[in-house]
XYZ file of C-alpha atoms in Angstrom:
189
model
C -10.260 13.777 -3.617
C -13.979 15.049 -3.137
C -13.311 16.705 -0.183
C -10.574 18.596 -1.523
C -12.766 19.382 -3.644
C -14.852 20.749 -1.677
C -12.957 22.497 0.522
C -12.772 19.628 3.215
C -9.522 17.949 3.192
C -9.823 16.246 6.238
C -12.676 14.409 4.636
C -11.488 11.309 3.683
C -9.272 11.192 7.100
C -12.513 11.361 8.688
C -14.653 8.919 6.961
C -11.315 6.361 7.084
C -10.520 6.483 10.661
C -13.851 7.433 12.591
C -17.334 7.009 10.514
C -16.055 3.383 8.715
C -14.941 1.661 11.465
C -18.454 2.554 13.515
C -20.064 1.316 10.921
C -18.868 -1.598 10.956
C -19.589 -1.978 14.525
C -22.653 -1.741 14.231
C -22.512 -3.878 11.463
C -21.452 -6.592 13.529
C -24.167 -6.339 16.095
C -26.782 -7.064 12.866
C -27.777 -10.575 13.062
C -26.484 -11.367 9.261
C -26.630 -15.152 8.549
C -25.360 -15.415 4.555
C -22.498 -17.140 3.541
C -19.769 -15.880 2.085
C -19.671 -16.015 -1.770
C -18.380 -13.310 -2.836
C -14.746 -13.780 -4.629
C -12.802 -11.284 -6.584
C -12.744 -12.263 -10.161
C -9.861 -10.388 -12.399
C -12.224 -7.456 -13.235
C -12.591 -6.207 -9.535
C -8.761 -5.382 -8.343
C -8.370 -3.752 -11.398
C -11.770 -1.395 -10.887
C -10.295 -0.419 -7.721
C -6.362 0.244 -9.210
C -8.338 1.872 -12.197
C -9.427 4.735 -8.846
C -6.500 4.497 -7.140
C -4.385 5.241 -10.317
C -7.364 7.885 -10.768
C -6.986 9.573 -7.092
C -3.130 9.762 -7.505
C -3.433 11.519 -11.072
C -5.960 14.420 -8.981
C -3.599 14.620 -6.254
C -0.135 15.413 -9.437
C -2.560 18.492 -10.606
C -4.769 19.180 -7.784
C -1.886 19.487 -5.445
C -0.006 22.385 -6.713
C -2.602 24.621 -6.431
C -3.438 24.012 -2.345
C -1.813 25.294 0.915
C 0.772 23.334 3.580
C -2.566 22.807 5.481
C -4.467 21.140 2.493
C -1.306 19.515 1.353
C -1.253 17.494 5.131
C -4.399 16.500 5.290
C -4.200 15.054 1.919
C -1.435 13.215 2.557
C -3.074 11.871 6.153
C -5.699 10.816 4.440
C -4.208 9.579 1.988
C -1.424 8.069 3.462
C -3.673 6.006 5.853
C -6.129 4.672 2.956
C -3.177 3.828 0.694
C -1.656 2.300 3.691
C -4.012 0.171 5.104
C -6.557 -0.776 1.813
C -3.280 -0.074 -1.279
C -0.808 -2.417 0.178
C -3.419 -5.346 0.736
C -4.697 -4.918 -2.251
C -1.754 -4.675 -3.532
C -0.200 -8.023 -1.971
C -3.204 -9.597 -4.264
C -2.001 -8.624 -6.594
C 1.787 -9.284 -6.924
C 0.306 -12.679 -6.591
C -1.465 -13.304 -9.455
C 0.554 -14.053 -13.194
C -1.024 -11.308 -15.813
C 1.882 -8.797 -16.577
C -1.226 -5.938 -15.826
C -1.863 -7.249 -12.059
C 1.992 -7.138 -11.131
C 2.067 -3.890 -12.970
C -0.479 -2.590 -11.021
C 0.512 -4.127 -7.786
C 4.195 -2.059 -7.953
C 2.642 1.429 -8.844
C 0.042 1.055 -6.031
C 3.302 0.303 -3.126
C 5.281 2.990 -5.550
C 2.725 5.609 -3.782
C 3.869 4.928 -0.447
C 7.425 4.719 -1.440
C 7.489 0.511 -0.851
C 7.668 -0.015 -4.375
C 10.239 -2.730 -3.882
C 8.258 -4.770 -1.369
C 6.561 -6.856 -4.580
C 9.684 -8.031 -5.074
C 10.798 -9.036 -1.968
C 7.751 -10.702 -1.150
C 8.006 -12.852 -3.841
C 10.663 -13.885 -4.714
C 12.049 -13.639 -0.251
C 10.034 -13.876 1.872
C 7.722 -17.212 0.225
C 11.556 -18.777 -0.626
C 12.192 -17.876 3.401
C 9.417 -18.366 6.020
C 9.019 -18.440 9.373
C 12.723 -19.226 9.039
C 14.961 -17.270 10.835
C 16.669 -15.138 7.881
C 12.929 -13.799 6.740
C 12.913 -10.546 7.683
C 8.869 -10.354 7.597
C 8.540 -12.967 10.143
C 8.512 -12.009 13.611
C 11.158 -13.550 15.922
C 9.652 -15.427 18.861
C 8.841 -13.387 21.834
C 10.122 -10.308 19.775
C 8.546 -6.395 20.079
C 6.629 -4.772 17.904
C 9.280 -1.778 17.911
C 12.156 -4.589 17.601
C 9.949 -6.236 14.798
C 9.103 -3.198 12.445
C 12.584 -1.662 12.274
C 13.986 -4.864 11.349
C 11.584 -5.688 8.708
C 11.720 -2.630 6.773
C 15.297 -2.750 6.562
C 15.702 -6.230 5.936
C 12.593 -6.527 3.197
C 14.029 -2.916 1.007
C 18.047 -4.995 2.025
C 16.239 -8.980 0.596
C 15.022 -6.614 -2.236
C 18.074 -4.756 -3.551
C 20.017 -8.103 -3.172
C 17.524 -9.560 -4.886
C 17.501 -7.381 -7.580
C 21.338 -7.943 -7.800
C 21.282 -10.970 -8.271
C 19.277 -11.104 -11.857
C 22.058 -10.767 -14.419
C 21.679 -8.456 -17.177
C 18.368 -6.516 -15.416
C 17.508 -2.912 -14.149
C 18.024 -3.292 -10.319
C 14.515 -2.961 -9.941
C 14.916 -1.914 -6.027
C 17.068 1.078 -7.295
C 14.235 1.620 -10.469
C 10.879 1.111 -8.253
C 12.969 3.806 -5.228
C 14.165 6.254 -8.301
C 10.745 6.587 -10.207
C 9.425 7.257 -6.199
C 11.553 10.016 -5.490
C 10.418 11.891 -8.531
C 6.701 11.271 -8.139
C 6.463 12.396 -5.307
C 9.305 15.047 -6.521
C 7.529 16.464 -8.960
C 4.287 16.424 -6.792
C 5.410 18.786 -3.837
C 7.746 21.252 -5.734
């Protein structure tokens, strides 16, 4: 959002695709022998999620005033960052027991139209991991381009099946997809 407010909607994409990997590559060349003692704790992911939530709200309010070119840059930047960092964070949050963490994981996944992932991952993949029916497990010698369509369609259909198997509850997969469509529609109109 900083780049957008400064009139440089491409700034985030430039920093995340070129500058950060370059800095990481340079940092690997510097000898540093400190043991890794960082632990997430309960506050760190929540602070990151607060930042993500502020980013999403800022995009909703600022998108109405932007040109299509700026929106494309913004979509590329946000998609790259949310896809690269956000899905990993959402994955970790979805494994936690606290309701707030699970809710934050779903909000973050909604920003990349992947809200159903938490449901299928925790209730489906962990039960069937490394078995033939698991859509998230690549088959022996399966190419990436064969795996990806099977994975994305399989995760969605398994999520639907798991939602339908919950008696008396709202179909969570369709609810999450509906919220996603609503959010994306409200930003673009």
